[in-house]
Coordinates of C-alpha atoms in Angstrom, one line a residue:
R27 CA 38.3 8.9 21.6
E28 CA 39.9 8.0 24.7
T29 CA 36.5 9.2 26.5
A30 CA 33.7 9.0 24.6
V31 CA 33.8 5.3 23.1
P32 CA 34.5 3.8 26.6
L33 CA 31.6 5.7 28.1
L34 CA 29.4 4.5 25.0
V35 CA 30.7 0.9 25.8
G36 CA 29.9 1.3 29.4
A37 CA 26.5 2.6 28.7
L38 CA 25.6 -0.4 26.6
R39 CA 26.8 -2.8 29.4
D40 CA 24.6 -1.0 32.0
A41 CA 21.5 -0.6 29.9
H42 CA 18.5 -2.3 31.7
D43 CA 16.2 -2.5 28.9
G44 CA 15.8 -2.7 25.1
Y45 CA 14.5 0.9 24.9
A46 CA 18.0 2.2 25.9
L47 CA 19.7 0.0 23.4
K48 CA 17.4 1.2 20.7
G49 CA 17.8 4.7 21.6
I50 CA 21.7 4.3 21.3
S51 CA 21.3 2.7 18.0
Q52 CA 19.4 5.4 16.6
L53 CA 21.9 7.6 18.1
L54 CA 24.4 5.9 16.2
H55 CA 22.4 6.1 13.0
Q56 CA 22.4 10.1 13.5
L57 CA 26.0 10.2 14.0
H58 CA 26.5 8.1 10.9
D59 CA 24.3 10.7 8.9
I60 CA 26.2 13.7 10.3
T61 CA 29.6 12.6 10.2
G62 CA 29.8 10.1 7.7
R63 CA 30.7 6.2 7.4
P64 CA 34.5 6.6 8.3
L65 CA 34.2 7.9 11.9
I66 CA 31.9 5.2 12.7
Q67 CA 33.9 2.4 11.0
H68 CA 37.3 3.5 12.5
L69 CA 36.4 4.7 15.7
I70 CA 33.4 3.0 17.2
K71 CA 32.9 -0.1 15.4
P72 CA 36.5 -1.7 16.4
A73 CA 35.6 -0.9 20.2
L74 CA 32.1 -2.5 20.0
A75 CA 33.6 -5.6 17.9
A76 CA 36.1 -6.3 20.8
E77 CA 33.0 -6.8 23.2
S78 CA 31.0 -10.1 23.9
D79 CA 28.5 -8.7 25.9
P80 CA 25.0 -9.5 24.1
K81 CA 23.7 -5.9 24.5
V82 CA 26.9 -4.4 22.9
Q83 CA 26.6 -7.0 20.1
R84 CA 23.2 -5.9 19.6
V85 CA 23.8 -2.3 19.0
M86 CA 26.7 -3.4 16.8
C87 CA 24.3 -5.2 14.6
T88 CA 21.4 -2.7 14.7
G89 CA 23.3 0.6 15.2
I90 CA 26.4 0.0 12.8
L91 CA 26.3 -2.8 10.4
A92 CA 22.5 -2.4 9.5
V93 CA 22.9 1.4 8.4
S94 CA 25.1 0.8 5.1
D95 CA 24.3 -1.9 2.4
D96 CA 28.2 -2.1 2.3
D97 CA 28.2 -3.7 5.9
K98 CA 25.2 -6.3 5.1
T99 CA 27.5 -9.1 4.4
E100 CA 29.2 -8.7 7.6
L101 CA 25.9 -8.3 9.3
R102 CA 24.8 -11.7 8.1
D103 CA 27.9 -13.4 9.0
L104 CA 27.8 -12.0 12.4
L105 CA 24.2 -12.9 13.1
L106 CA 24.7 -16.6 11.6
E107 CA 27.8 -17.0 13.8
T108 CA 26.2 -15.9 16.8
F109 CA 23.2 -18.0 16.4
Q110 CA 25.4 -21.0 15.7
R111 CA 27.3 -20.2 19.1
Y112 CA 24.0 -19.7 20.8
C113 CA 22.7 -23.0 19.9
S114 CA 25.9 -25.0 20.3
Q115 CA 26.2 -23.6 23.9
F116 CA 22.5 -23.9 24.8
L117 CA 22.5 -20.1 25.4
D118 CA 19.3 -18.2 26.1
I119 CA 18.1 -17.2 22.8
Q120 CA 16.2 -14.0 23.9
P121 CA 18.9 -11.5 23.3
L122 CA 19.6 -12.6 19.8
T123 CA 15.8 -12.6 19.2
E124 CA 15.5 -9.0 20.1
T125 CA 18.2 -8.1 18.0
F126 CA 16.6 -9.7 14.9
A127 CA 13.2 -8.3 15.9
E128 CA 14.7 -4.8 16.0
L129 CA 16.4 -5.5 13.0
S130 CA 13.2 -6.5 11.0
Q131 CA 11.6 -3.3 11.6
V132 CA 14.1 -2.0 8.7
R133 CA 12.8 -3.2 5.5
S134 CA 16.3 -3.2 3.8
S135 CA 17.3 -5.7 6.4
L136 CA 14.7 -8.4 6.4
H137 CA 16.2 -10.2 3.4
V138 CA 19.5 -10.4 5.5
L139 CA 17.5 -11.9 8.6
V140 CA 15.8 -14.5 6.2
E141 CA 18.9 -15.5 4.6
V142 CA 20.5 -16.2 8.2
L143 CA 17.5 -18.2 9.2
N144 CA 17.4 -20.2 5.8
T145 CA 21.0 -21.0 6.2
A146 CA 20.6 -22.1 9.8
L147 CA 17.7 -24.2 8.7
R148 CA 19.6 -26.1 6.2
E149 CA 22.5 -26.8 8.6
A150 CA 20.1 -27.7 11.6
T151 CA 20.1 -31.2 12.8
Y152 CA 18.8 -30.9 16.3
P153 CA 15.3 -29.9 17.5
H154 CA 16.7 -27.4 20.1
T155 CA 18.2 -25.7 17.0
K156 CA 15.3 -25.8 15.2
G157 CA 13.2 -24.5 17.9
N158 CA 15.3 -21.4 18.3
I159 CA 14.6 -20.7 14.6
A160 CA 11.0 -20.9 15.3
T161 CA 11.4 -18.3 18.5
I162 CA 13.3 -15.8 16.2
A163 CA 10.7 -16.0 13.6
K164 CA 8.0 -15.3 15.9
G165 CA 9.9 -12.0 16.6
L166 CA 10.1 -11.3 12.9
C167 CA 6.4 -11.9 12.5
Y168 CA 5.7 -9.3 15.4
N169 CA 7.9 -6.6 14.0
A170 CA 8.4 -6.8 10.2
E171 CA 5.9 -5.6 7.6
P172 CA 3.1 -8.1 7.3
G173 CA 3.7 -8.5 3.4
G174 CA 7.4 -9.4 4.1
V175 CA 6.2 -11.8 6.7
V176 CA 3.9 -13.6 4.5
T177 CA 6.4 -13.8 1.9
H178 CA 9.6 -14.5 3.6
V179 CA 9.0 -15.9 7.0
L180 CA 5.9 -18.1 6.7
P181 CA 7.8 -20.6 4.3
I182 CA 10.3 -21.0 7.1
L183 CA 7.8 -21.6 9.6
T184 CA 5.7 -24.2 7.3
H185 CA 9.0 -26.0 6.9
L186 CA 9.5 -26.3 10.6
A187 CA 5.8 -27.3 11.0
N188 CA 6.3 -30.2 8.8
D189 CA 9.2 -31.6 10.7
P190 CA 8.7 -34.8 12.3
D191 CA 9.6 -33.7 15.7
V192 CA 6.8 -32.7 17.8
F193 CA 8.8 -30.2 19.9
V194 CA 9.8 -28.6 16.6
Q195 CA 6.2 -28.5 15.6
T196 CA 5.1 -27.0 18.7
S197 CA 7.6 -24.5 18.9
T198 CA 6.1 -22.9 15.7
V199 CA 2.6 -22.4 17.2
P200 CA 3.2 -18.8 18.9
A201 CA 4.6 -17.4 15.4
F202 CA 1.6 -18.7 13.5
A203 CA -0.8 -17.2 16.1
V204 CA 1.0 -13.9 15.6
M205 CA 0.4 -14.1 11.9
L206 CA -3.3 -14.4 12.8
Q207 CA -3.1 -11.2 14.4
R208 CA -0.8 -9.3 12.1
C209 CA -1.4 -10.8 8.7
S210 CA -5.3 -11.0 8.7
G211 CA -5.5 -10.7 4.6
S212 CA -3.2 -13.7 4.1
V213 CA -3.8 -16.3 6.8
G214 CA -5.6 -19.0 4.5
G215 CA -2.6 -21.3 5.1
V216 CA -2.0 -20.1 8.4
R217 CA -5.6 -21.3 9.4
E218 CA -4.9 -24.7 7.8
Q219 CA -2.0 -25.3 9.7
M220 CA -3.4 -24.5 13.2
D221 CA -6.3 -26.9 12.1
K222 CA -3.7 -29.5 11.5
F223 CA -2.0 -28.9 14.9
I224 CA -5.4 -29.0 16.6
S225 CA -6.6 -32.3 15.1
E226 CA -3.0 -33.8 16.0
A227 CA -3.2 -32.8 19.3
V228 CA -6.3 -34.2 20.1
S229 CA -6.1 -37.3 18.1
S230 CA -2.6 -37.9 19.3
D231 CA -2.9 -36.5 22.7
V232 CA -0.1 -34.0 22.2
H233 CA -0.2 -32.3 25.4
A234 CA 2.4 -29.7 24.9
M235 CA 1.1 -28.8 21.6
M236 CA -2.5 -28.2 22.8
C237 CA -1.3 -26.1 25.7
A238 CA 0.8 -24.0 23.2
L239 CA -2.3 -23.6 20.9
I240 CA -4.5 -22.4 23.7
E241 CA -1.8 -19.9 25.1
S242 CA -1.1 -18.6 21.7
F243 CA -4.8 -18.1 20.9
T244 CA -5.5 -16.4 24.0
R245 CA -2.5 -14.1 23.8
V246 CA -3.5 -12.9 20.6
L247 CA -7.2 -12.8 20.5
P248 CA -7.9 -9.4 22.0
L249 CA -5.5 -7.9 19.3
C250 CA -7.1 -9.8 16.1
S251 CA -9.8 -8.5 14.0
P252 CA -13.3 -9.4 14.7
D253 CA -13.6 -11.7 11.6
I254 CA -10.4 -13.8 12.6
Q255 CA -11.8 -13.9 16.3
R256 CA -15.5 -14.8 15.3
D257 CA -14.7 -17.3 12.4
F258 CA -11.6 -18.9 13.6
L259 CA -10.0 -18.4 17.4
I260 CA -13.4 -18.6 19.1
P261 CA -14.8 -21.6 17.3
R262 CA -11.3 -23.5 17.8
L263 CA -11.1 -22.9 21.3
A264 CA -14.6 -24.1 21.8
T265 CA -13.7 -27.3 19.7
I266 CA -10.6 -27.7 22.0
G267 CA -12.8 -27.5 25.1
V268 CA -15.3 -29.9 23.9
S269 CA -12.5 -32.4 23.2
N270 CA -10.9 -31.9 26.5
S271 CA -13.5 -34.2 28.2
T272 CA -12.0 -37.1 26.2
I273 CA -8.9 -37.0 28.1
S274 CA -8.3 -39.6 30.6
N275 CA -5.2 -38.2 32.4
K276 CA -6.5 -35.7 35.1
T277 CA -3.4 -33.7 35.2
K278 CA -3.5 -33.2 31.5
R279 CA -7.1 -32.3 31.6
R280 CA -6.8 -29.9 34.4
D281 CA -3.9 -28.0 32.6
I282 CA -6.2 -27.4 29.5
T283 CA -9.1 -26.5 31.5
E284 CA -7.1 -24.1 33.7
R285 CA -5.8 -22.4 30.4
L286 CA -9.2 -22.5 28.7
I287 CA -10.7 -20.4 31.6
N288 CA -8.0 -17.7 30.8
A289 CA -9.1 -18.0 27.1
Y290 CA -12.7 -17.3 28.0
K291 CA -11.8 -14.5 30.2
A292 CA -10.4 -13.0 27.1
I293 CA -13.2 -14.1 24.7
L294 CA -15.7 -12.3 27.1
C295 CA -13.8 -9.2 26.6
S296 CA -14.3 -9.3 23.0
Y297 CA -17.0 -8.1 20.8
L298 CA -19.6 -11.1 20.4
T299 CA -22.4 -11.5 17.9
P300 CA -25.6 -13.5 18.9
D301 CA -24.8 -16.2 16.6
T302 CA -21.1 -16.7 18.2
I303 CA -22.6 -16.7 21.6
E304 CA -25.1 -19.1 20.6
H305 CA -23.2 -21.7 18.7
Y306 CA -19.8 -21.5 20.4
I307 CA -19.6 -19.3 23.8
V308 CA -22.5 -21.2 25.5
P309 CA -21.5 -24.6 24.4
G310 CA -18.0 -24.0 25.0
L311 CA -18.6 -22.9 28.4
Q312 CA -20.8 -25.8 29.3
A313 CA -18.4 -28.1 28.3
L314 CA -15.6 -26.2 30.4
S315 CA -18.2 -25.9 33.5
V316 CA -18.2 -29.9 33.4
D317 CA -14.6 -30.3 33.4
A318 CA -14.0 -27.7 36.0
Q319 CA -16.3 -29.6 38.2
E320 CA -14.3 -32.7 37.7
V321 CA -10.7 -31.6 37.8
V322 CA -10.6 -27.8 39.1
P323 CA -13.6 -27.6 41.4
E324 CA -12.1 -24.5 42.9
K325 CA -12.7 -22.7 39.5
Y326 CA -16.1 -23.9 39.0
Q327 CA -17.9 -21.1 40.4
T328 CA -15.9 -18.5 38.2
I329 CA -17.1 -20.6 35.0
D330 CA -20.8 -20.8 36.4
I331 CA -20.9 -17.1 36.8
M332 CA -19.7 -16.6 33.3
L333 CA -22.0 -18.9 31.8
K334 CA -25.1 -17.4 33.6
E335 CA -24.0 -13.9 32.4
I336 CA -23.4 -14.9 28.7
V337 CA -26.9 -17.0 28.8
A338 CA -28.8 -14.0 30.0
K339 CA -27.6 -12.1 27.4
T340 CA -28.8 -15.0 24.7
A341 CA -32.3 -14.4 23.6
G342 CA -34.6 -17.2 23.4
G343 CA -32.5 -19.7 25.4
G344 CA -32.2 -22.8 23.4
Q345 CA -29.0 -24.0 25.1
S346 CA -29.5 -27.7 24.3
R347 CA -30.3 -27.1 20.6
T348 CA -27.1 -24.9 20.3
G349 CA -25.0 -27.9 22.2
T350 CA -26.4 -30.2 19.6
A351 CA -25.5 -28.2 16.6
F352 CA -22.2 -27.3 17.9
G353 CA -21.5 -31.2 18.7
S354 CA -22.2 -31.9 14.9
K355 CA -19.6 -29.1 13.9
V356 CA -17.1 -30.7 16.3
S357 CA -17.6 -33.9 14.9
G358 CA -17.3 -32.4 11.3
F359 CA -14.2 -30.9 12.0
F360 CA -12.4 -34.0 12.9
K361 CA -14.0 -36.3 10.3
K362 CA -12.6 -34.0 7.7
K363 CA -9.0 -33.9 9.1

């Protein structure tokens, strides 16, 4: 007791990454199974509870309180109190996000996490707090079982997406994008929400939201199923690219153009059907090429090379015809909003 427990606490403080913390949590799980709950409760738990270090608190949650159903109420209360403290003191939410993410991998803990987030959402009054809820929800989308994400996490994100504050709306974009990646069989509502975001970002010139959409689409695109890539992500990125020419502010237009260049690099590493190339990739790159010439001329050659390579793979040419067809699709996209 006088040696082992202080060594454990010291190891937690000195841990350099989440893998080490997760390994210690798993060790405590095994110790619980071998020695029983009393040893953990009376010897190790008090020592960890006395520490304020975020890494120690994480293992307190994942390695001790998440093990037994008898501790789930205490786990809920500790997570809620910690979340409220992080928000009130404007602390970096990342350590707590990692704790939620690790806990969400255990199916029996998901309902506790969702209860904490729902309670926090009911009590939240500041956009900063709501944005933190969205950030934690994204971690759950990455790690929890997809069915649980759709059933329990999606309603939280939908509520935040309908918040009147644009910052709160924008904070949900990365989480919705992860759902496209991991919950491909149940993303109808996610697609609709993303379309609303795109329409709002274009019509109201919400720059932060547009940037978040492009970055999030680019991040998940290589990991999404081919049908999500083909039927949603690539057409929406092409739509955003065509709309970029309507932005009068050159700084904003440059920001979007640079992000779209990264997006098309990811797209061209994906499997592309001839129809996708013809109707979306070519006109999208053509629009991007025009923007690059005007706002990022140093990147124009990169786009020109991508465009020539993809056009060479497209049988029969017909660039002007496909551009016109795509233009009508973009027009239809905004008319139906």
